[in-house]
Coordinates of C-alpha atoms in Angstrom, one line a residue:
Chain M
X1 CA 57.6 86.4 197.8
X2 CA 56.2 89.5 199.3
X3 CA 59.7 90.8 200.2
X4 CA 60.7 90.1 196.6
X5 CA 57.7 92.1 195.2
X6 CA 58.5 95.0 197.5
X7 CA 62.0 94.9 196.3
X8 CA 60.8 94.9 192.6
X9 CA 58.5 97.8 193.4
X10 CA 61.1 99.8 194.9
X11 CA 63.6 99.2 192.0
X12 CA 61.1 100.1 189.4
X13 CA 60.0 103.4 191.2
X14 CA 63.6 104.3 191.9
X15 CA 64.6 103.7 188.2
X16 CA 61.4 105.7 187.2
X17 CA 62.6 108.5 189.3
X18 CA 66.2 108.5 188.0
X19 CA 65.1 108.3 184.3
X20 CA 62.7 111.1 184.8
X21 CA 65.3 113.3 186.1
X22 CA 67.5 112.6 183.3
X23 CA 64.7 113.2 180.9
X24 CA 63.6 116.4 182.5
X25 CA 67.1 117.8 182.4
X26 CA 67.7 117.0 178.7
X27 CA 64.5 118.5 177.8
X28 CA 65.0 121.6 179.8
X29 CA 68.3 122.1 178.0
X30 CA 66.4 122.0 174.7
X31 CA 64.1 124.9 176.1
X32 CA 61.0 122.9 175.9
X33 CA 58.2 124.2 177.6
X34 CA 56.7 122.7 181.0
X35 CA 54.4 120.3 179.3
X36 CA 57.3 119.2 176.9
X37 CA 59.7 118.7 179.8
X38 CA 57.0 116.7 181.7
X39 CA 56.3 114.6 178.7
X40 CA 59.9 113.7 177.9
X41 CA 60.5 112.9 181.6
X42 CA 57.5 110.5 181.5
X43 CA 58.6 108.9 178.2
X44 CA 62.1 108.4 179.4
X45 CA 60.8 107.1 182.7
X46 CA 58.2 104.7 181.3
X47 CA 58.8 104.4 177.5
X48 CA 61.1 101.3 177.7
X49 CA 58.7 99.5 180.2
X50 CA 55.8 100.3 178.0
X51 CA 57.6 98.7 174.8
X52 CA 58.5 95.8 177.1
X53 CA 55.0 95.3 178.4
X54 CA 53.6 95.5 174.9
X55 CA 55.9 92.7 173.8
X56 CA 55.0 90.3 176.4
X57 CA 51.4 91.1 176.4
X58 CA 51.2 92.9 179.8
X59 CA 48.2 95.0 178.8
X60 CA 47.5 97.7 179.7
X61 CA 51.3 98.6 180.3
X62 CA 52.1 99.2 184.0
X63 CA 53.6 102.7 183.2
X64 CA 49.9 103.7 182.3
X65 CA 48.0 102.1 185.0
X66 CA 49.7 103.0 188.1
X67 CA 49.5 106.6 189.5
X68 CA 52.6 106.4 191.3
X69 CA 54.7 106.4 188.2
X70 CA 53.1 109.5 186.9
X71 CA 53.4 111.2 190.4
X72 CA 57.2 110.2 190.5
X73 CA 57.6 111.6 186.9
X74 CA 55.9 114.9 187.7
X75 CA 57.8 115.1 190.9
X76 CA 61.2 114.6 189.2
X77 CA 60.1 117.4 186.7
X78 CA 59.3 119.7 189.4
X79 CA 62.6 119.2 191.1
X80 CA 64.6 119.6 188.0
X81 CA 62.7 122.7 186.9
X82 CA 62.5 124.4 190.5
X83 CA 66.0 123.4 191.7
X84 CA 67.7 123.4 188.4
X85 CA 70.6 125.5 189.5
X86 CA 71.3 123.0 192.3
X87 CA 70.9 120.0 189.9
X88 CA 73.1 121.6 187.3
X89 CA 75.9 122.4 189.8
X90 CA 76.1 118.7 191.0
X91 CA 78.8 116.9 189.3
X92 CA 77.3 115.2 186.4
X93 CA 74.1 114.3 188.1
X94 CA 72.4 113.3 184.9
X95 CA 74.9 110.7 184.0
X96 CA 74.8 109.2 187.6
X97 CA 70.9 109.0 187.8
X98 CA 71.0 107.7 184.2
X99 CA 73.4 104.7 185.4
X100 CA 71.1 104.1 188.4
X101 CA 68.0 103.9 186.2
X102 CA 69.9 101.8 183.6
X103 CA 71.0 99.0 186.0
X104 CA 67.5 99.1 187.7
X105 CA 65.6 98.8 184.5
X106 CA 67.8 96.2 182.8
X107 CA 67.3 93.9 185.8
X108 CA 63.7 94.4 186.5
X109 CA 62.9 94.3 182.6
X110 CA 64.5 91.0 182.2
X111 CA 62.9 89.6 185.3
X112 CA 59.3 90.6 184.3
X113 CA 59.9 88.8 180.8
X114 CA 60.9 85.7 182.6
X115 CA 58.0 85.9 185.1
X116 CA 55.8 86.0 182.2
X117 CA 57.2 82.6 181.0
X118 CA 59.2 83.8 178.1
X119 CA 62.7 82.4 177.2
X120 CA 66.2 83.9 178.0
X121 CA 66.5 85.7 174.6
X122 CA 63.3 87.4 175.2
X123 CA 64.3 88.4 178.6
X124 CA 67.7 89.6 177.6
X125 CA 66.3 91.8 174.7
X126 CA 63.6 93.2 176.7
X127 CA 65.8 93.9 179.7
X128 CA 68.1 95.9 177.4
X129 CA 65.0 97.5 175.8
X130 CA 63.5 98.4 179.2
X131 CA 67.0 100.0 180.1
X132 CA 67.7 101.9 177.0
X133 CA 64.3 102.3 175.2
X134 CA 63.2 105.4 177.2
X135 CA 66.6 107.1 176.6
X136 CA 66.6 106.2 172.7
X137 CA 63.1 107.6 172.6
X138 CA 64.2 110.8 174.3
X139 CA 67.1 111.4 171.9
X140 CA 64.9 110.5 168.9
X141 CA 62.3 113.0 170.1
X142 CA 64.9 115.8 170.8
X143 CA 66.1 115.1 167.4
X144 CA 69.6 113.5 167.8
X145 CA 71.3 110.4 167.1
X146 CA 70.9 108.3 170.4
X147 CA 73.9 108.9 172.6
X148 CA 73.9 105.2 173.7
X149 CA 74.8 104.1 170.3
X150 CA 78.1 106.2 170.0
X151 CA 79.6 106.9 173.4
X152 CA 80.9 105.1 176.1
X153 CA 79.7 101.6 177.4
X154 CA 76.0 101.9 178.0
X155 CA 73.6 99.4 176.5
X156 CA 76.5 96.8 176.8
X157 CA 76.3 97.3 180.7
X158 CA 72.5 96.7 180.5
X159 CA 73.1 93.5 178.2
X160 CA 75.6 92.1 181.0
X161 CA 73.1 93.0 183.8
X162 CA 70.2 91.1 181.8
X163 CA 72.5 88.2 181.1
X164 CA 73.3 87.7 184.8
X165 CA 69.5 87.7 185.4
X166 CA 68.9 85.2 182.7
X167 CA 71.8 83.0 183.8
X168 CA 70.6 83.1 187.4
X169 CA 67.2 82.0 186.3
X170 CA 68.3 79.2 184.3
X171 CA 71.1 77.8 186.2
X172 CA 69.8 78.8 189.6
X173 CA 73.3 79.6 191.1
X174 CA 71.7 81.9 193.6
X175 CA 68.4 83.0 194.8
X176 CA 66.5 85.5 192.7
X177 CA 67.1 88.4 195.4
X178 CA 70.8 88.0 195.3
X179 CA 70.9 87.5 191.6
X180 CA 69.0 90.9 191.3
X181 CA 71.5 92.6 193.5
X182 CA 74.6 91.1 191.8
X183 CA 73.2 92.0 188.4
X184 CA 72.4 95.6 189.6
X185 CA 75.8 96.2 191.1
X186 CA 77.8 94.9 188.1
X187 CA 75.7 96.8 185.6
X188 CA 75.9 99.9 187.6
X189 CA 79.7 99.6 188.3
X190 CA 80.6 98.8 184.7
X191 CA 78.6 102.0 183.7
X192 CA 80.3 104.2 186.2
X193 CA 83.7 102.9 185.4
X194 CA 83.0 103.4 181.7
X195 CA 82.2 107.1 182.4
X196 CA 85.1 107.6 184.7
X197 CA 87.8 106.2 182.5
X198 CA 86.0 107.0 179.2
X199 CA 85.7 103.4 178.1
X200 CA 84.5 103.1 174.6
X201 CA 83.6 100.2 172.3
X202 CA 85.4 100.3 169.1
X203 CA 83.8 102.4 166.4
X204 CA 84.7 100.7 163.2
X205 CA 83.7 103.7 161.1
X206 CA 86.5 105.8 162.6
X207 CA 86.2 108.6 165.1
X208 CA 83.0 110.9 165.1
X209 CA 83.9 114.3 163.7
X210 CA 81.4 117.0 163.3
X211 CA 81.5 117.0 159.6
X212 CA 79.5 113.7 159.7
X213 CA 76.6 115.3 161.5
Chain E
X1 CA 52.0 72.5 154.4
X2 CA 55.4 71.6 155.8
X3 CA 57.1 72.8 152.5
X4 CA 55.4 76.1 152.7
X5 CA 56.6 76.5 156.3
X6 CA 60.1 75.9 155.3
X7 CA 59.7 78.3 152.5
X8 CA 58.4 80.9 154.9
X9 CA 61.2 80.2 157.3
X10 CA 63.9 80.7 154.7
X11 CA 62.3 83.8 153.4
X12 CA 62.2 85.4 156.8
X13 CA 65.8 84.7 157.7
X14 CA 67.1 85.8 154.3
X15 CA 65.1 89.0 154.7
X16 CA 66.6 89.4 158.2
X17 CA 70.1 88.8 156.9
X18 CA 69.7 91.3 154.1
X19 CA 68.3 94.0 156.2
X20 CA 71.0 93.5 159.0
X21 CA 73.6 94.1 156.5
X22 CA 71.9 97.4 155.2
X23 CA 71.4 98.6 158.8
X24 CA 75.1 97.7 159.9
X25 CA 76.4 99.5 156.8
X26 CA 74.5 102.6 157.5
X27 CA 75.3 102.7 161.1
X28 CA 78.9 102.2 160.4
X29 CA 78.9 105.1 158.1
X30 CA 77.5 107.2 160.9
X31 CA 80.4 106.0 163.2
X32 CA 78.4 104.3 165.8
X33 CA 80.2 101.9 168.1
X34 CA 80.1 98.3 167.9
X35 CA 77.0 98.0 170.1
X36 CA 75.4 100.7 168.0
X37 CA 76.0 99.1 164.7
X38 CA 74.7 95.7 166.2
X39 CA 71.6 97.3 167.7
X40 CA 70.8 99.3 164.3
X41 CA 71.3 96.0 162.3
X42 CA 68.8 94.2 164.6
X43 CA 66.4 96.9 164.6
X44 CA 66.4 97.1 160.8
X45 CA 66.2 93.4 160.6
X46 CA 63.5 92.9 163.0
X47 CA 61.8 96.2 163.7
X48 CA 59.1 96.0 161.1
X49 CA 58.2 92.3 161.9
X50 CA 58.0 93.4 165.7
X51 CA 55.5 96.1 164.8
X52 CA 53.4 93.6 162.7
X53 CA 53.4 91.0 165.4
X54 CA 52.4 93.6 167.9
X55 CA 49.5 94.8 165.7
X56 CA 48.2 91.1 165.0
X57 CA 48.7 90.1 168.5
X58 CA 51.5 87.5 168.0
X59 CA 53.1 88.0 171.4
X60 CA 55.8 87.7 172.0
X61 CA 56.9 89.0 168.7
X62 CA 58.8 86.4 166.6
X63 CA 62.0 88.7 166.2
X64 CA 62.5 88.4 170.0
X65 CA 62.0 84.6 170.6
X66 CA 64.1 83.0 168.0
X67 CA 67.9 82.8 168.6
X68 CA 68.3 82.5 164.8
X69 CA 67.2 86.1 164.0
X70 CA 69.7 87.4 166.7
X71 CA 72.5 85.1 165.3
X72 CA 71.7 86.1 161.8
X73 CA 71.7 89.9 162.8
X74 CA 75.1 89.5 164.6
X75 CA 76.6 87.5 161.9
X76 CA 75.7 90.2 159.3
X77 CA 77.2 93.0 161.5
X78 CA 80.4 91.0 162.0
X79 CA 80.6 90.4 158.1
X80 CA 80.0 94.3 157.7
X81 CA 82.5 95.3 160.3
X82 CA 85.0 92.7 159.4
X83 CA 85.0 92.9 155.6
X84 CA 83.9 96.5 155.2
X85 CA 86.4 97.2 152.5
X86 CA 84.9 94.5 150.5
X87 CA 81.3 95.3 151.1
X88 CA 82.1 98.9 150.3
X89 CA 83.7 98.1 147.0
X90 CA 80.8 96.0 145.8
X91 CA 78.6 97.9 143.5
X92 CA 75.6 99.3 145.7
X93 CA 75.5 96.2 147.9
X94 CA 73.3 98.1 150.5
X95 CA 70.7 98.8 147.8
X96 CA 70.8 95.4 146.5
X97 CA 70.5 93.8 149.9
X98 CA 67.7 96.4 150.8
X99 CA 65.7 95.4 147.6
X100 CA 65.9 91.6 148.6
X101 CA 64.8 92.3 152.1
X102 CA 62.1 94.7 150.9
X103 CA 60.5 92.0 148.8
X104 CA 60.8 89.1 151.3
X105 CA 59.4 91.2 154.2
X106 CA 56.3 92.6 152.1
X107 CA 55.3 89.2 151.1
X108 CA 55.8 87.4 154.4
X109 CA 54.4 90.2 156.5
X110 CA 51.1 90.2 154.3
X111 CA 50.9 86.4 154.7
X112 CA 51.4 86.3 158.3
X113 CA 48.6 88.8 158.8
X114 CA 46.3 86.9 156.5
X115 CA 47.2 83.4 158.5
X116 CA 46.1 85.1 161.6
X117 CA 42.7 85.8 160.0
X118 CA 42.9 89.4 159.5
X119 CA 41.4 91.2 156.4
X120 CA 43.0 92.4 153.2
X121 CA 43.6 95.9 154.3
X122 CA 45.4 94.8 157.3
X123 CA 47.5 92.4 155.4
X124 CA 48.4 95.1 152.9
X125 CA 49.3 97.7 155.4
X126 CA 51.2 95.4 157.6
X127 CA 52.9 94.0 154.5
X128 CA 54.3 97.4 153.8
X129 CA 55.0 97.9 157.5
X130 CA 57.1 94.9 157.8
X131 CA 59.0 95.8 154.6
X132 CA 59.7 99.6 155.3
X133 CA 59.1 99.7 159.1
X134 CA 62.8 98.7 160.1
X135 CA 64.2 101.2 157.3
X136 CA 62.1 103.8 158.9
X137 CA 63.2 103.3 162.4
X138 CA 66.9 103.2 161.1
X139 CA 66.7 106.5 159.5
X140 CA 64.8 108.0 162.4
X141 CA 67.4 106.8 164.8
X142 CA 70.2 108.0 162.7
X143 CA 68.3 111.3 162.7
X144 CA 67.5 111.8 159.0
X145 CA 64.1 112.0 157.1
X146 CA 63.3 108.4 155.9
X147 CA 65.0 107.9 152.5
X148 CA 62.1 105.8 151.3
X149 CA 59.7 108.8 151.7
X150 CA 61.5 110.8 149.1
X151 CA 63.5 108.9 146.8
X152 CA 62.9 106.3 144.0
X153 CA 60.0 103.9 144.3
X154 CA 60.6 102.0 147.4
X155 CA 57.5 101.5 149.5
X156 CA 55.3 101.4 146.4
X157 CA 57.0 98.3 145.4
X158 CA 56.1 96.7 148.8
X159 CA 52.6 97.9 148.4
X160 CA 52.5 96.1 144.9
X161 CA 54.1 93.0 146.5
X162 CA 51.6 92.9 149.4
X163 CA 48.6 93.5 147.1
X164 CA 49.5 90.5 144.9
X165 CA 49.7 88.4 147.9
X166 CA 46.2 89.7 149.1
X167 CA 44.7 89.2 145.7
X168 CA 46.0 85.7 145.6
X169 CA 44.5 84.9 149.0
X170 CA 41.0 86.3 148.0
X171 CA 40.7 85.4 144.4
X172 CA 42.8 82.1 144.6
X173 CA 44.2 82.5 141.2
X174 CA 47.3 80.4 142.1
X175 CA 48.7 78.2 145.0
X176 CA 50.1 80.1 147.9
X177 CA 53.5 79.1 147.0
X178 CA 53.3 80.5 143.4
X179 CA 51.6 83.8 144.6
X180 CA 54.6 84.1 146.9
X181 CA 57.1 83.7 144.3
X182 CA 55.4 86.0 141.9
X183 CA 54.9 88.6 144.4
X184 CA 58.6 88.5 145.3
X185 CA 59.8 88.7 141.9
X186 CA 57.4 91.6 140.9
X187 CA 58.2 93.6 144.0
X188 CA 62.0 93.0 143.6
X189 CA 62.0 93.8 139.8
X190 CA 60.1 97.0 140.3
X191 CA 62.4 98.1 143.1
X192 CA 65.7 97.3 141.0
X193 CA 64.3 98.9 137.8
X194 CA 63.5 101.9 139.9
X195 CA 66.9 102.0 141.2
X196 CA 68.6 101.6 137.8
X197 CA 66.4 104.1 135.9
X198 CA 66.0 106.4 138.8
X199 CA 62.2 106.1 138.7
X200 CA 60.6 108.5 141.2
X201 CA 57.1 109.2 142.2
X202 CA 56.1 112.8 141.7
X203 CA 57.2 115.3 144.6
X204 CA 54.4 117.7 144.5
X205 CA 56.3 120.1 146.7
X206 CA 59.0 120.6 144.0
X207 CA 62.5 119.3 144.1
X208 CA 64.5 118.8 147.4
X209 CA 66.9 121.3 147.7
X210 CA 69.5 121.9 150.5
X211 CA 67.8 125.0 151.6
X212 CA 64.8 122.9 152.9
X213 CA 66.9 121.1 155.4
Chain X
X1 CA 23.5 103.5 172.2
X2 CA 23.3 103.5 168.6
X3 CA 23.4 107.4 168.4
X4 CA 26.3 107.4 170.6
X5 CA 28.2 104.9 168.3
X6 CA 27.3 107.0 165.2
X7 CA 28.6 110.2 167.0
X8 CA 31.9 108.3 167.9
X9 CA 32.3 107.2 164.4
X10 CA 31.8 110.7 163.0
X11 CA 34.1 112.1 165.6
X12 CA 36.9 109.7 164.7
X13 CA 36.5 110.0 161.0
X14 CA 36.4 113.8 161.2
X15 CA 39.6 113.8 163.2
X16 CA 41.3 111.3 160.8
X17 CA 40.4 113.7 158.0
X18 CA 41.9 116.7 159.8
X19 CA 45.0 115.1 161.0
X20 CA 45.6 113.6 157.4
X21 CA 45.3 117.1 155.9
X22 CA 47.7 118.5 158.4
X23 CA 50.0 115.6 157.8
X24 CA 49.9 115.9 154.0
X25 CA 50.6 119.6 154.2
X26 CA 53.7 119.2 156.3
X27 CA 55.1 116.3 154.3
X28 CA 54.6 118.3 151.0
X29 CA 56.5 121.3 152.4
X30 CA 59.4 118.9 152.9
X31 CA 59.1 117.8 149.3
X32 CA 58.4 114.1 150.1
X33 CA 57.1 112.1 147.0
X34 CA 53.4 111.1 146.6
X35 CA 53.8 107.9 148.7
X36 CA 55.7 109.8 151.3
X37 CA 53.0 112.3 151.7
X38 CA 50.4 109.8 151.9
X39 CA 52.2 107.7 154.3
X40 CA 52.8 110.7 156.6
X41 CA 49.2 111.7 156.2
X42 CA 48.2 108.1 157.3
X43 CA 50.4 108.0 160.2
X44 CA 49.4 111.4 161.4
X45 CA 45.7 110.3 161.1
X46 CA 46.0 106.8 162.7
X47 CA 49.4 106.7 164.6
X48 CA 48.0 107.9 167.9
X49 CA 45.1 105.6 167.7
X50 CA 47.1 102.6 166.8
X51 CA 49.3 103.2 169.9
X52 CA 46.2 103.5 171.9
X53 CA 44.9 100.4 170.6
X54 CA 48.0 98.3 171.2
X55 CA 48.0 99.7 174.7
X56 CA 44.5 98.7 175.6
X57 CA 44.8 95.3 173.7
X58 CA 42.3 96.3 170.8
X59 CA 44.0 93.9 168.3
X60 CA 44.2 94.5 165.3
X61 CA 44.1 98.5 165.9
X62 CA 41.1 100.1 164.3
X63 CA 43.2 102.3 162.1
X64 CA 44.4 99.1 160.3
X65 CA 41.1 97.3 159.9
X66 CA 38.7 99.9 158.5
X67 CA 38.8 100.7 154.9
X68 CA 37.2 104.0 155.6
X69 CA 40.2 105.4 157.6
X70 CA 42.5 104.7 154.7
X71 CA 40.0 106.3 152.1
X72 CA 39.9 109.4 154.2
X73 CA 43.6 109.5 154.5
X74 CA 44.1 109.2 150.8
X75 CA 41.3 111.7 149.9
X76 CA 42.8 114.2 152.3
X77 CA 46.2 113.7 150.5
X78 CA 44.6 114.1 147.2
X79 CA 42.9 117.4 148.2
X80 CA 46.1 118.7 149.8
X81 CA 48.2 117.8 146.7
X82 CA 45.6 118.7 144.0
X83 CA 44.4 121.9 145.5
X84 CA 47.6 123.0 147.4
X85 CA 47.4 126.7 146.2
X86 CA 43.8 126.9 147.6
X87 CA 44.8 125.0 150.9
X88 CA 48.0 127.3 151.3
X89 CA 46.1 130.5 150.7
X90 CA 43.6 129.6 153.4
X91 CA 44.7 131.4 156.8
X92 CA 46.6 128.8 158.8
X93 CA 44.5 125.9 157.6
X94 CA 47.1 123.4 158.9
X95 CA 46.7 124.7 162.5
X96 CA 42.8 125.0 162.3
X97 CA 42.4 121.3 161.2
X98 CA 45.1 120.3 163.7
X99 CA 43.0 121.8 166.6
X100 CA 40.0 120.2 165.2
X101 CA 41.8 116.6 165.2
X102 CA 43.3 117.3 168.5
X103 CA 40.0 117.9 170.3
X104 CA 38.3 114.9 168.5
X105 CA 41.1 112.5 169.2
X106 CA 41.6 113.6 173.0
X107 CA 38.1 112.8 173.7
X108 CA 37.5 109.5 171.7
X109 CA 40.7 108.1 172.9
X110 CA 40.0 108.7 176.5
X111 CA 36.5 107.2 176.0
X112 CA 37.6 104.0 174.1
X113 CA 40.0 103.4 177.0
X114 CA 37.2 103.9 179.4
X115 CA 35.0 101.6 177.3
X116 CA 37.6 98.9 177.6
X117 CA 37.3 99.0 181.5
X118 CA 40.5 100.9 182.4
X119 CA 41.0 103.4 184.9
X120 CA 41.0 107.2 184.7
X121 CA 44.8 107.5 184.5
X122 CA 45.1 105.1 181.6
X123 CA 42.2 107.1 179.9
X124 CA 43.8 110.3 180.3
X125 CA 47.2 109.2 179.3
X126 CA 45.8 107.5 176.1
X127 CA 43.3 110.3 175.3
X128 CA 46.7 112.6 175.1
X129 CA 48.5 109.9 173.2
X130 CA 45.6 109.5 170.7
X131 CA 45.7 113.3 170.3
X132 CA 49.1 114.1 169.9
X133 CA 50.8 110.7 169.0
X134 CA 50.3 111.0 165.3
X135 CA 51.7 114.6 165.3
X136 CA 54.8 113.5 167.4
X137 CA 55.4 110.6 164.9
X138 CA 55.1 113.0 162.1
X139 CA 57.6 115.6 163.5
X140 CA 60.0 112.7 164.4
X141 CA 59.7 111.4 160.9
X142 CA 60.2 114.7 159.3
X143 CA 63.3 115.1 161.6
X144 CA 62.4 117.9 163.9
X145 CA 61.7 118.2 167.6
X146 CA 58.1 117.8 168.1
X147 CA 56.4 121.3 167.8
X148 CA 54.0 120.4 170.5
X149 CA 56.7 120.2 173.0
X150 CA 57.9 123.7 172.6
X151 CA 55.1 126.1 171.2
X152 CA 51.8 127.2 172.5
X153 CA 49.4 125.1 174.5
X154 CA 48.6 122.1 172.5
X155 CA 49.0 118.9 174.5
X156 CA 47.8 120.7 177.5
X157 CA 44.4 121.3 175.8
X158 CA 44.3 117.6 175.0
X159 CA 44.9 116.9 178.8
X160 CA 42.0 119.1 179.7
X161 CA 39.7 117.4 177.3
X162 CA 40.7 113.9 178.3
X163 CA 40.3 115.1 182.0
X164 CA 36.7 116.3 181.4
X165 CA 35.9 112.9 179.8
X166 CA 37.3 111.0 182.7
X167 CA 35.6 113.3 185.4
X168 CA 32.3 112.9 183.5
X169 CA 32.7 109.1 183.5
X170 CA 33.6 108.8 187.2
X171 CA 31.3 111.7 188.7
X172 CA 28.5 111.1 186.2
X173 CA 27.7 114.8 186.2
X174 CA 26.2 114.7 182.7
X175 CA 25.4 112.1 180.0
X176 CA 28.3 110.7 178.0
X177 CA 27.1 112.6 174.9
X178 CA 27.0 115.9 176.7
X179 CA 30.4 115.2 178.2
X180 CA 31.9 114.5 174.9
X181 CA 30.5 117.8 173.4
X182 CA 31.7 120.0 176.4
X183 CA 35.2 118.2 176.4
X184 CA 35.4 118.8 172.6
X185 CA 34.4 122.5 172.8
X186 CA 36.6 123.2 175.8
X187 CA 39.7 121.5 174.1
X188 CA 39.2 123.2 170.9
X189 CA 38.4 126.6 172.3
X190 CA 41.7 126.5 174.5
X191 CA 43.8 125.6 171.4
X192 CA 42.5 128.2 169.2
X193 CA 42.6 130.8 171.9
X194 CA 46.2 129.7 172.7
X195 CA 47.0 130.1 168.8
X196 CA 45.3 133.6 168.5
X197 CA 47.0 135.1 171.5
X198 CA 50.2 133.1 171.5
X199 CA 49.5 131.6 174.9
X200 CA 52.7 129.7 175.9
X201 CA 53.5 127.5 178.9
X202 CA 56.7 128.8 180.6
X203 CA 60.1 127.3 179.1
X204 CA 62.2 127.1 182.2
X205 CA 65.1 126.8 179.9
X206 CA 64.9 130.2 178.6
X207 CA 63.8 131.2 175.2
X208 CA 64.6 129.0 172.2
X209 CA 67.5 130.4 170.1
X210 CA 69.0 129.2 166.9
X211 CA 72.4 128.4 168.8
X212 CA 70.7 125.6 170.7
X213 CA 70.0 123.6 167.5

């Protein structure tokens, strides 16, 4: 139980860090000031989790009560701002970190909802929300249509990760730790493969053109 | 009591369906992918209700716990995507469905707040929120100024519907079922008339021009 | 205690009024209709406080239960619409009122979180949220990148105001009333000085150019 708790804790911090870096990078590219970068980093890192906690009645939301989340977000911001030339030269670091955070958050989000005693649907929906909520808020605040809704398989990977967690909880086909590890790996793999091979879901409305913007 | 409950249940499902179709149609026109269309449909259908439930402490929000809402949203998405040529050719179907959902949600939203024991102001504000919240989130996510804030009488119709519910609750001028039916009809009629005759509220800032964008 | 409560009450109403005017002015400039102006005014005035109340479990949020907030918001809307030529001619009235609201909300937001028994971090984060939340929602709804994230010291002033409140609570270096007054004055002064002398936080991504849009 203690080990499980440590695992959860590590996953959430790692996810926070990954998302904060992706948020800070996006905010920096839009030329926000230092506070703006920090705020977007924090919102991406904790936004999805805060919505999840409000929906399951975990008051006050974990993202607001624990200093470590704020420290992680500020650290990530510092790194992104201070070492931006390095971060920029890395090959698609934002997308990589984003995939890490996506997987971590989908799994921990679904698990937290189950731990609070809610049903599989709540867990699935809040797993997705935890995973993509921060990114959607980021895009809405930076004034663009959320990327995750038009490009490459993203939220669908979170959906699959959350579904694995829910199926593990209900069918008990493995211990919770193993279920977590499998769900994480599957979600992360799907996302990275989708990025590498440009997998997209069908867009029934036709291809996106600049004229639509 | 049982009958009333059935009526509520039907109203909420019908509203969900109507809003999901309006959301899916808007998302498809912006060329979102399948998941994006489904997500916008779900958010429009349940977004207002989720905000309402958070505000009245109905945890977890009904939109997240009941499979039927998700099924209705997915079905509406499927119909909109699969039969888009049909949906498109219908005369202003989006606007019609939107008016149906608007009326249903304004009434049920106000009633749920009253059932939880809150006062008339909360009921009125949350009736409007339930009715227009999903549409506002849709427009914010699709990166445009919410339509409801600049064109034709929309939220005002929801306001009147919610006010009728509140007055019925406080003055007891009719049974709750009759109040519901009257509030629904009035709200729907105002909205449809506003659409037909292009009724607008005054825009004190002058007419909207492209230059303002 | 009673006096303190009266002070709180006055601060919150004054902040509501100031924010409502700033919201109504911005909405009017975007040519929203009467309901849209009123809705934006209400959202700016109460949006931050509603998010705070949801996060600390103050259900239903104060912004929804008290008629006076709605009356203040509507009054502010009426003044802005009716006397717009006057409001417009005043020198930067929006910015002034915004600074007043910013200071009031940062202080009362942090204090309410502390009164509910939460720790300093929650109080600091929710002080900022109460202060800037409404403005962020306004900008997101009016479809622009939140001003506060790119221009002049704004949220940072709220951060300092909230930090003074938290330090006063934990170190007890003065009575709560004095702490409030000092926090208010410092936050307001910083904001006004930042406006007058165009103080900006560093923007690591370089200066904002139109090409970035």
